[in-house]
Amino acid sequence: MGKSDFKNGDGEEERSQEPVDVFWTGGWDSTFRVIKLLADGKNVKPHYIRDPGRPSTESELAAMRRLRELLENHPGVSGQLYESKIVSRYDYPAVEEIQEAYNELIKIRYIGDQYRWIPEYCRHEGLDSIEVSVESDNEFLRKHYNDEEYPFGVLFQSLEFPLIKYSKIDMKEWCEKQGFMDVMELTWFCHTPTKAGSPCGTCRPCIIVMERGLDYRMPLSARYRYHLRILPRIKGFLKRYSRIYAVLVKTKSELKK
């Protein structure tokens, strides 16, 4: 499939009529990337990997349906939004090489397991590359996303990071100027929504929303939970000790077998 107009955020244009493969979750960052491509006249092929154990899956899918409806009729869009390819993370096989590289990487620094199963998905689908939307605040990825050394080269060789130099505020300001904030306000961000379908206020994305100047999107109850959170702080503490956390992740993985 085709590549985007920006590769890894360096601003070098790559003209192509083929759609840009984008990992789209209905969240702020990936939706901004979809909007930016469509506004620039690029065609977009979204991909979504359904995780049966992820509480936010249905909320993300519902958000993408709402977003698609708005984008397909938005006057600022000139590119075509293709149908999303939606698969389960268990629809394709694990790749031992990628699994081993991921286990090595989290001994250095914890990163989410999507950096294991997205490369596995690309390998299975024969995708040379797919865009993942990671903003500039991720210092570790900013430093290593272009590394070819092991284990980075194994995990990141099929991933492109076009937003690695953008902040959430940068995205917000661009959307305000271009008339896309009505779309962005429908994005979803919480990983563990409440039974009522509201943001929890304690998961990592909710914390980012609270700390990146977007707290107006949080209901009052979620703001209270954010200030009272305990378990996420314990998990965050463990992640600072990468080798210990890597052992816990490996043990959890083995228990699932």
Short mmCIF file of C-alpha atoms in Angstrom, two decimals, residues 140-255:
data_model
loop_
_atom_site.label_atom_id
_atom_site.label_comp_id
_atom_site.label_asym_id
_atom_site.label_seq_id
_atom_site.Cartn_x
_atom_site.Cartn_y
_atom_site.Cartn_z
CA PHE A 140 11.48 7.49 24.51
CA LEU A 141 9.88 6.94 21.10
CA ARG A 142 11.16 10.31 19.85
CA LYS A 143 14.65 9.08 20.61
CA HIS A 144 14.35 5.57 19.20
CA TYR A 145 11.67 5.44 16.49
CA ASN A 146 14.30 5.54 13.72
CA ASP A 147 16.78 3.18 15.40
CA GLU A 148 17.73 0.18 13.31
CA GLU A 149 19.50 -1.62 16.12
CA TYR A 150 17.88 -4.58 17.90
CA PRO A 151 15.23 -4.65 19.29
CA PHE A 152 13.99 -1.31 17.88
CA GLY A 153 14.56 -2.23 14.24
CA VAL A 154 12.44 -5.36 14.52
CA LEU A 155 9.49 -3.61 16.16
CA PHE A 156 9.53 -0.28 14.34
CA GLN A 157 10.55 -1.24 10.80
CA SER A 158 6.93 -1.28 9.58
CA LEU A 159 5.74 1.67 11.70
CA GLU A 160 5.74 5.33 10.70
CA PHE A 161 5.39 8.13 13.25
CA PRO A 162 4.14 11.24 11.38
CA LEU A 163 3.02 13.08 14.55
CA ILE A 164 6.18 12.56 16.57
CA LYS A 165 6.86 16.33 16.44
CA TYR A 166 3.27 17.42 17.15
CA SER A 167 1.74 18.13 20.56
CA LYS A 168 -1.96 17.79 21.32
CA ILE A 169 -2.17 21.58 21.51
CA ASP A 170 -0.55 21.84 18.05
CA MET A 171 -3.27 19.55 16.72
CA LYS A 172 -6.00 21.52 18.47
CA GLU A 173 -4.77 24.84 17.07
CA TRP A 174 -4.58 23.47 13.52
CA CYS A 175 -8.11 22.04 13.76
CA GLU A 176 -9.47 25.33 15.11
CA LYS A 177 -7.97 27.22 12.17
CA GLN A 178 -9.16 24.70 9.59
CA GLY A 179 -12.67 24.21 11.02
CA PHE A 180 -12.36 20.63 12.26
CA MET A 181 -12.91 21.04 16.01
CA ASP A 182 -16.49 19.77 15.73
CA VAL A 183 -14.99 16.50 14.53
CA MET A 184 -12.23 16.36 17.13
CA GLU A 185 -14.68 16.86 19.98
CA LEU A 186 -16.23 13.49 19.09
CA THR A 187 -12.99 11.56 19.50
CA TRP A 188 -12.70 8.94 22.23
CA PHE A 189 -9.80 8.65 24.66
CA CYS A 190 -10.62 6.54 27.75
CA HIS A 191 -9.33 2.95 27.97
CA THR A 192 -11.59 1.90 30.85
CA PRO A 193 -14.92 3.74 30.63
CA THR A 194 -17.46 3.53 33.45
CA LYS A 195 -20.63 1.44 33.19
CA ALA A 196 -22.40 4.63 32.15
CA GLY A 197 -19.97 5.02 29.24
CA SER A 198 -18.13 8.03 30.67
CA PRO A 199 -14.35 8.54 30.90
CA CYS A 200 -12.87 6.94 34.01
CA GLY A 201 -10.38 9.70 34.84
CA THR A 202 -7.67 7.24 35.95
CA CYS A 203 -6.37 5.44 32.85
CA ARG A 204 -3.31 6.73 31.01
CA PRO A 205 -5.24 8.49 28.19
CA CYS A 206 -7.50 10.21 30.73
CA ILE A 207 -4.43 11.38 32.65
CA ILE A 208 -2.92 12.75 29.43
CA VAL A 209 -6.14 14.63 28.67
CA MET A 210 -6.06 16.15 32.15
CA GLU A 211 -2.40 17.14 31.88
CA ARG A 212 -2.26 18.39 28.27
CA GLY A 213 -4.73 21.26 28.48
CA LEU A 214 -7.77 19.26 27.36
CA ASP A 215 -9.34 18.71 30.78
CA TYR A 216 -12.49 20.53 29.63
CA ARG A 217 -13.43 17.28 27.90
CA MET A 218 -13.65 15.42 31.21
CA PRO A 219 -16.89 15.24 33.22
CA LEU A 220 -16.65 16.45 36.80
CA SER A 221 -16.86 12.92 38.24
CA ALA A 222 -13.87 11.83 36.13
CA ARG A 223 -11.89 14.84 37.33
CA TYR A 224 -12.51 13.78 40.94
CA ARG A 225 -11.35 10.23 40.16
CA TYR A 226 -8.25 11.62 38.46
CA HIS A 227 -7.21 13.45 41.62
CA LEU A 228 -7.98 10.43 43.84
CA ARG A 229 -6.38 7.72 41.67
CA ILE A 230 -4.18 5.14 43.42
CA LEU A 231 -3.79 1.96 41.33
CA PRO A 232 -2.59 3.78 38.19
CA ARG A 233 0.12 5.42 40.31
CA ILE A 234 1.26 1.99 41.54
CA LYS A 235 1.39 0.72 37.95
CA GLY A 236 3.28 3.83 36.88
CA PHE A 237 5.77 3.25 39.71
CA LEU A 238 6.39 -0.34 38.55
CA LYS A 239 6.93 0.78 34.95
CA ARG A 240 9.86 2.92 36.08
CA TYR A 241 11.57 -0.35 37.04
CA SER A 242 11.54 -1.87 33.57
CA ARG A 243 13.09 -5.25 34.34
CA ILE A 244 10.66 -5.99 37.15
CA TYR A 245 7.73 -4.93 34.97
CA ALA A 246 9.05 -7.06 32.09
CA VAL A 247 9.00 -10.12 34.35
CA LEU A 248 5.40 -9.39 35.34
CA VAL A 249 4.36 -8.96 31.69
CA LYS A 250 6.08 -12.22 30.69
CA THR A 251 4.44 -14.09 33.58
CA LYS A 252 1.02 -12.72 32.64
CA SER A 253 1.57 -13.80 29.03
CA GLU A 254 2.56 -17.33 30.07
CA LEU A 255 -0.48 -17.67 32.32
#
